[in-house]
CSV table of C-alpha atoms in Angstrom, one decimal:
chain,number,residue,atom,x,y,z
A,26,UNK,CA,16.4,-23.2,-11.2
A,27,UNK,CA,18.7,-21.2,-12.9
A,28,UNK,CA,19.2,-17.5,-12.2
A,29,UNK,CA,19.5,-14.8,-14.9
A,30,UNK,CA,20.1,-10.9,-14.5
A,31,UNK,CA,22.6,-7.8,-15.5
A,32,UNK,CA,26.0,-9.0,-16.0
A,33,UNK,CA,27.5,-6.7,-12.7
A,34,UNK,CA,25.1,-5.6,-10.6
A,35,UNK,CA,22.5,-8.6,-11.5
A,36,UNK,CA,24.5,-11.1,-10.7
A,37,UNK,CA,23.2,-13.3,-7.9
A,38,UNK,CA,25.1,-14.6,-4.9
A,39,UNK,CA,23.3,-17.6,-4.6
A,40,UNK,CA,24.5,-20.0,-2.1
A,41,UNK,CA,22.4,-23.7,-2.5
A,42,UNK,CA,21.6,-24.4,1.2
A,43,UNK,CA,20.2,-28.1,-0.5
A,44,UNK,CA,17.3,-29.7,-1.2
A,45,UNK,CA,15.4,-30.5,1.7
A,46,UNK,CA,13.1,-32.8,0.3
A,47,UNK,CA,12.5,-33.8,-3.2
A,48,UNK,CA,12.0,-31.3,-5.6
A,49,UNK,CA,12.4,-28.8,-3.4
A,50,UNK,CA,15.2,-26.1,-3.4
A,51,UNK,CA,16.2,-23.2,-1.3
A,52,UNK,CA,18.1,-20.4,-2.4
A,53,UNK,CA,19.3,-17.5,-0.4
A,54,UNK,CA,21.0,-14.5,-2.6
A,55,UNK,CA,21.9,-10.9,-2.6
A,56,UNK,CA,19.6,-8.3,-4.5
A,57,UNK,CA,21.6,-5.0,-4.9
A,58,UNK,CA,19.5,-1.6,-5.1
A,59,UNK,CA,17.9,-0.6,-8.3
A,60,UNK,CA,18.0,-4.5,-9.8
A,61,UNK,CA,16.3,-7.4,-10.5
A,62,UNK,CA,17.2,-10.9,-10.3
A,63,UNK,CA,14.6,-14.2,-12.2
A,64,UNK,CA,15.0,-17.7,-11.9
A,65,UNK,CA,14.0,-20.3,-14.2
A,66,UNK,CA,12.1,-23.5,-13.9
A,67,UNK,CA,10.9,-25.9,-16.7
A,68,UNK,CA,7.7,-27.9,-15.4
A,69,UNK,CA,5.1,-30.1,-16.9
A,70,UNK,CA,1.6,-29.5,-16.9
A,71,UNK,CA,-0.7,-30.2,-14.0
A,72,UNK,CA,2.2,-29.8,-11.8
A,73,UNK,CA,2.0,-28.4,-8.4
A,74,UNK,CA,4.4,-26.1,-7.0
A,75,UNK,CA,4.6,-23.8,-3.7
A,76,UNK,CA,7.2,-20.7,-3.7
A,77,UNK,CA,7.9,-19.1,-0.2
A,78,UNK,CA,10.2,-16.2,0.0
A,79,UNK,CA,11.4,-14.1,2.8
A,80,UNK,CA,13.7,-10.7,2.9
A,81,UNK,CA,16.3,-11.5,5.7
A,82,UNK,CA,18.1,-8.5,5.3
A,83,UNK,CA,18.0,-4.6,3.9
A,84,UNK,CA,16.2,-1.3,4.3
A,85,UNK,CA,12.2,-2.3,5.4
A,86,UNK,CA,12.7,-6.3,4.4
A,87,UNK,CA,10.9,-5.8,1.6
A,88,UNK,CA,11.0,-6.9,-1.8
A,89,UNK,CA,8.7,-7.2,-5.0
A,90,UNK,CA,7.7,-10.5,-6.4
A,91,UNK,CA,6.4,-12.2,-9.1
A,92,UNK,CA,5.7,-15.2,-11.4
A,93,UNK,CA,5.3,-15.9,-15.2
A,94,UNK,CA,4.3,-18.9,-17.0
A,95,UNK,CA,5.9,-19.8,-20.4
A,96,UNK,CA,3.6,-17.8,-22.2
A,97,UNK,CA,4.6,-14.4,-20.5
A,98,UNK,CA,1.1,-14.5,-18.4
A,99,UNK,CA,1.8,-13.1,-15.1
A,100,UNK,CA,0.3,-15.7,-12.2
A,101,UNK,CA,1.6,-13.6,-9.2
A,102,UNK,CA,2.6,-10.2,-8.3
A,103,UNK,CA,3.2,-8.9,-5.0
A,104,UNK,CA,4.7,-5.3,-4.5
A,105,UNK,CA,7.2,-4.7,-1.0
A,106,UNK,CA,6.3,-7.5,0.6
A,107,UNK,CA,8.7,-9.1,3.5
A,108,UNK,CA,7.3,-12.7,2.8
A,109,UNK,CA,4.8,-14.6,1.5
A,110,UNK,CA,3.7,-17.9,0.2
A,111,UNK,CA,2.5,-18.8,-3.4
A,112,UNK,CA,1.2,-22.3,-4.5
A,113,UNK,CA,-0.3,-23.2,-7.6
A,114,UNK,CA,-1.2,-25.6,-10.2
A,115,UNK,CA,1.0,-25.3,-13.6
A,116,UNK,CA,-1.6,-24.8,-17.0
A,117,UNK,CA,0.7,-25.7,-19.5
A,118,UNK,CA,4.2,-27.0,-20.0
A,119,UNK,CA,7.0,-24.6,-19.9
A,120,UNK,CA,9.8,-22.6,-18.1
A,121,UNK,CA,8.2,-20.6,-15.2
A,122,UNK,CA,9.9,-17.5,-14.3
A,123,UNK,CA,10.6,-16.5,-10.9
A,124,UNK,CA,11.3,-12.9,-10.3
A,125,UNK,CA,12.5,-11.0,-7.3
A,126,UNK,CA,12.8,-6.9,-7.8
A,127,UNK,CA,14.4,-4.3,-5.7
A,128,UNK,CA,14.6,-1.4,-8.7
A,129,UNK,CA,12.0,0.5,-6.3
A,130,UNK,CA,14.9,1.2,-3.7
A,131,UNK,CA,17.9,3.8,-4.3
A,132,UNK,CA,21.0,2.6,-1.4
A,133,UNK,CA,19.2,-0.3,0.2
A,134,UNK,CA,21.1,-3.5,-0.3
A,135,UNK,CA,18.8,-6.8,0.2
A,136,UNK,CA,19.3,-10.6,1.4
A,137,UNK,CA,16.1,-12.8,0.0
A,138,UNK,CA,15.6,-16.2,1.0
A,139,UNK,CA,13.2,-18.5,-1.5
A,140,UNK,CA,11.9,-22.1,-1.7
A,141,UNK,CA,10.4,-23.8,-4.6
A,142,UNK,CA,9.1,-27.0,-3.8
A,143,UNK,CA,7.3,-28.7,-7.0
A,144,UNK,CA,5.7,-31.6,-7.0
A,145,UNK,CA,4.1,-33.8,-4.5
A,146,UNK,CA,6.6,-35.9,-2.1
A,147,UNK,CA,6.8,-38.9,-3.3
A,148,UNK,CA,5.8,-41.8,-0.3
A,149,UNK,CA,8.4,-43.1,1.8
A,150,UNK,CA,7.4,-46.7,1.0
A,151,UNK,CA,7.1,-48.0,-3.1
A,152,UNK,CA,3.4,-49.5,-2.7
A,153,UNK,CA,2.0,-47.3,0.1
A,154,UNK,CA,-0.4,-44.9,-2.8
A,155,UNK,CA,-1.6,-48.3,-4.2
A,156,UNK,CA,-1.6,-51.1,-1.1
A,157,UNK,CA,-5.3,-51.9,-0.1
A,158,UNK,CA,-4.1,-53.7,3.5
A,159,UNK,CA,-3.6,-51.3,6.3
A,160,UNK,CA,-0.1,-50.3,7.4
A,161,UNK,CA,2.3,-52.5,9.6
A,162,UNK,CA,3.0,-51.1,13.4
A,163,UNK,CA,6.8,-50.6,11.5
A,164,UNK,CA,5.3,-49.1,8.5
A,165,UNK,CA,3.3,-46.5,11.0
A,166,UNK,CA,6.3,-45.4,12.8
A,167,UNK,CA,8.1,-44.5,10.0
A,168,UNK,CA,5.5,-42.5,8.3
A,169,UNK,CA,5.2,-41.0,11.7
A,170,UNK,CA,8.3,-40.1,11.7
A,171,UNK,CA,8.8,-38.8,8.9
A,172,UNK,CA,6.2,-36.5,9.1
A,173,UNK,CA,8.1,-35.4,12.3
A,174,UNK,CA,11.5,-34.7,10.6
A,175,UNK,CA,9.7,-32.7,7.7
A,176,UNK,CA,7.9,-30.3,10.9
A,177,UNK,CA,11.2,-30.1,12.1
A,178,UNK,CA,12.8,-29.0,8.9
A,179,UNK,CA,10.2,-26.5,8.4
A,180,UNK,CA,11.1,-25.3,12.4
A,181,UNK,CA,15.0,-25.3,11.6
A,182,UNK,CA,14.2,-23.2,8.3
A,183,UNK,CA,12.0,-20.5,10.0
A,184,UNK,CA,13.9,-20.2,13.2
A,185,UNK,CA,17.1,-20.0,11.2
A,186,UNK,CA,15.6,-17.0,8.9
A,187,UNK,CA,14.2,-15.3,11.9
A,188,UNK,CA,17.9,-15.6,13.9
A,189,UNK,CA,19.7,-14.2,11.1
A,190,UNK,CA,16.8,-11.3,10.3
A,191,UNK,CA,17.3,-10.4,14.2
A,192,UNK,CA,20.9,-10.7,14.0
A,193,UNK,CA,20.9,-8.2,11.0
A,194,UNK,CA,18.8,-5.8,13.2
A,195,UNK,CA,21.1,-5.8,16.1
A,196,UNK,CA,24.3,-5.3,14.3
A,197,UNK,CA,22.5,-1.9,12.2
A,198,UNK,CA,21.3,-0.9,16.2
A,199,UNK,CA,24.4,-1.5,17.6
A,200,UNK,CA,26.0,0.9,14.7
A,201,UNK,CA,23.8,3.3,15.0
A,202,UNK,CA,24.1,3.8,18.7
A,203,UNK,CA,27.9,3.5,18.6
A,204,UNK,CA,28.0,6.6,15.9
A,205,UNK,CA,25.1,8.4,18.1
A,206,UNK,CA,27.9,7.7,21.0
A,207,UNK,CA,30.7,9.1,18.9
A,208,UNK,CA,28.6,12.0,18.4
A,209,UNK,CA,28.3,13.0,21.8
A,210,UNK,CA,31.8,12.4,22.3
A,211,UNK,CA,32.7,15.2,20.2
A,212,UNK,CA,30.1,17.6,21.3
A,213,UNK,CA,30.7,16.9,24.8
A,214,UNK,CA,34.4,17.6,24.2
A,215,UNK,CA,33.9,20.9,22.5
A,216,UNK,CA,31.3,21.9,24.7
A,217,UNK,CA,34.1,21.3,27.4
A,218,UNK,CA,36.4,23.0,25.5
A,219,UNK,CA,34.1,26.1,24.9
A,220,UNK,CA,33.4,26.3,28.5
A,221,UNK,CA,37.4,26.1,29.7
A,222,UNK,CA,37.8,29.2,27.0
A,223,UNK,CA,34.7,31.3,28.1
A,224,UNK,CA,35.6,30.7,31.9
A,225,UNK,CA,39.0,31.6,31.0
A,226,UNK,CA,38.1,35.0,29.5
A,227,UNK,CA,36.2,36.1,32.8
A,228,UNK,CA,39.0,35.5,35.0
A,229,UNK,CA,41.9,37.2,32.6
A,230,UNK,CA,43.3,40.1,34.1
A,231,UNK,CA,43.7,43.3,31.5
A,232,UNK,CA,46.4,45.2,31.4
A,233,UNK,CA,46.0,48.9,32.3
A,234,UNK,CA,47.3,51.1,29.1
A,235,UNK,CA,50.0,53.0,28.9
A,236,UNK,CA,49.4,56.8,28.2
A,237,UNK,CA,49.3,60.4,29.7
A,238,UNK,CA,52.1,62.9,29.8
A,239,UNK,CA,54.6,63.3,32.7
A,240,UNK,CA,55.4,66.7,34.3
């Protein structure tokens, strides 16, 4: 799909992570504050298609979402939503627009994560939608595992969005505890300081004036 937003602060950083499977792509991108960024897909009717998106990182991981068909008829909205999962049966033929929106935030910076698979996967052997004769003990393991693999790939995809969503949560933790640490430095330091000055004061001997006349 091809991305299309403000010339600066639209602009996508979209890094193709490859298509999995046929048909399918995954995109991960930046989505500064206050912006919006759409992706484009041409399909043809009575197509089937199934977006899943995913905030990995910025402010509450959330992000609005939605979907046009080529006539401008919205199909899908979702409003601050971390992820979700959208499937759906193209009407008529056209480009589909894919939108992802974070005007609603001011400072908060976000990392989303989409795959658009469309269409069905084609069969991993040429005569298998059409043969009438059952499948060969070979035949069986491959579909077997293939259907393994694609679990796995939908494992490796999840657990890889989850590490780096975690990973994003410890590094803002471990910043905020080491200004929080900082903090304390400095107040314990002038707290030390006051105390050294007011201890100081007590213990200062004064000096008895000078006056009276002598005889």
């Amino acid at each position: 799909p091809a991305g299309s937003g403000c010339p600066m602060r639209g602009w996508a950083l979209a890094l193709l992570l490859g298509a999995l499977r046929a048909g399918g792509t995954e995109l991960t991108f930046e989505l500064p504050d206050s912006d919006k960024q759409c992706f484009h897909q041409e399909m043809e009717r009575g197509l089937k298609f199934t977006l899943d998106y995913q905030v990995i990182t910025g402010g509450h991981y959330d992000v609005d979402c939605y979907v046009e068909d080529p006539n401008g008829r919205t199909i899908y909205r979702e409003t601050k939503k971390q992820y979700d999962s959208f499937p759906h049966h193209t009407e008529v033929k056209g480009i589909y627009t894919f939108c992802f929106s974070n005007e609603f935030s001011t400072f908060s910076h976000k990392t989303v994560y989409f795959n658009l698979q469309v269409g069905d996967e084609p069969p991993i052997l040429p005569d298998m939608s059409s043969r009438v004769t059952a499948l060969t003990q070979m035949e069986s393991a491959c579909v077997t595992i293939h259907e393994a693999l694609n679990a796995v790939i939908d494992s490796q995809t999840h657990y890889r969005l989850r590490e780096a969503q975690d990973r994003s949560r410890a590094e803002d933790l471990n910043g905020r505890v080491s200004y929080w640490s900082v903090g304390e430095t400095i107040i314990l330091f002038v707290v030390s300081i006051g105390q050294v000055m007011l201890l100081k004061s007590f213990f200062t001997e004064k000096r008895p004036g000078s006056g009276g006349a002598g005889t």
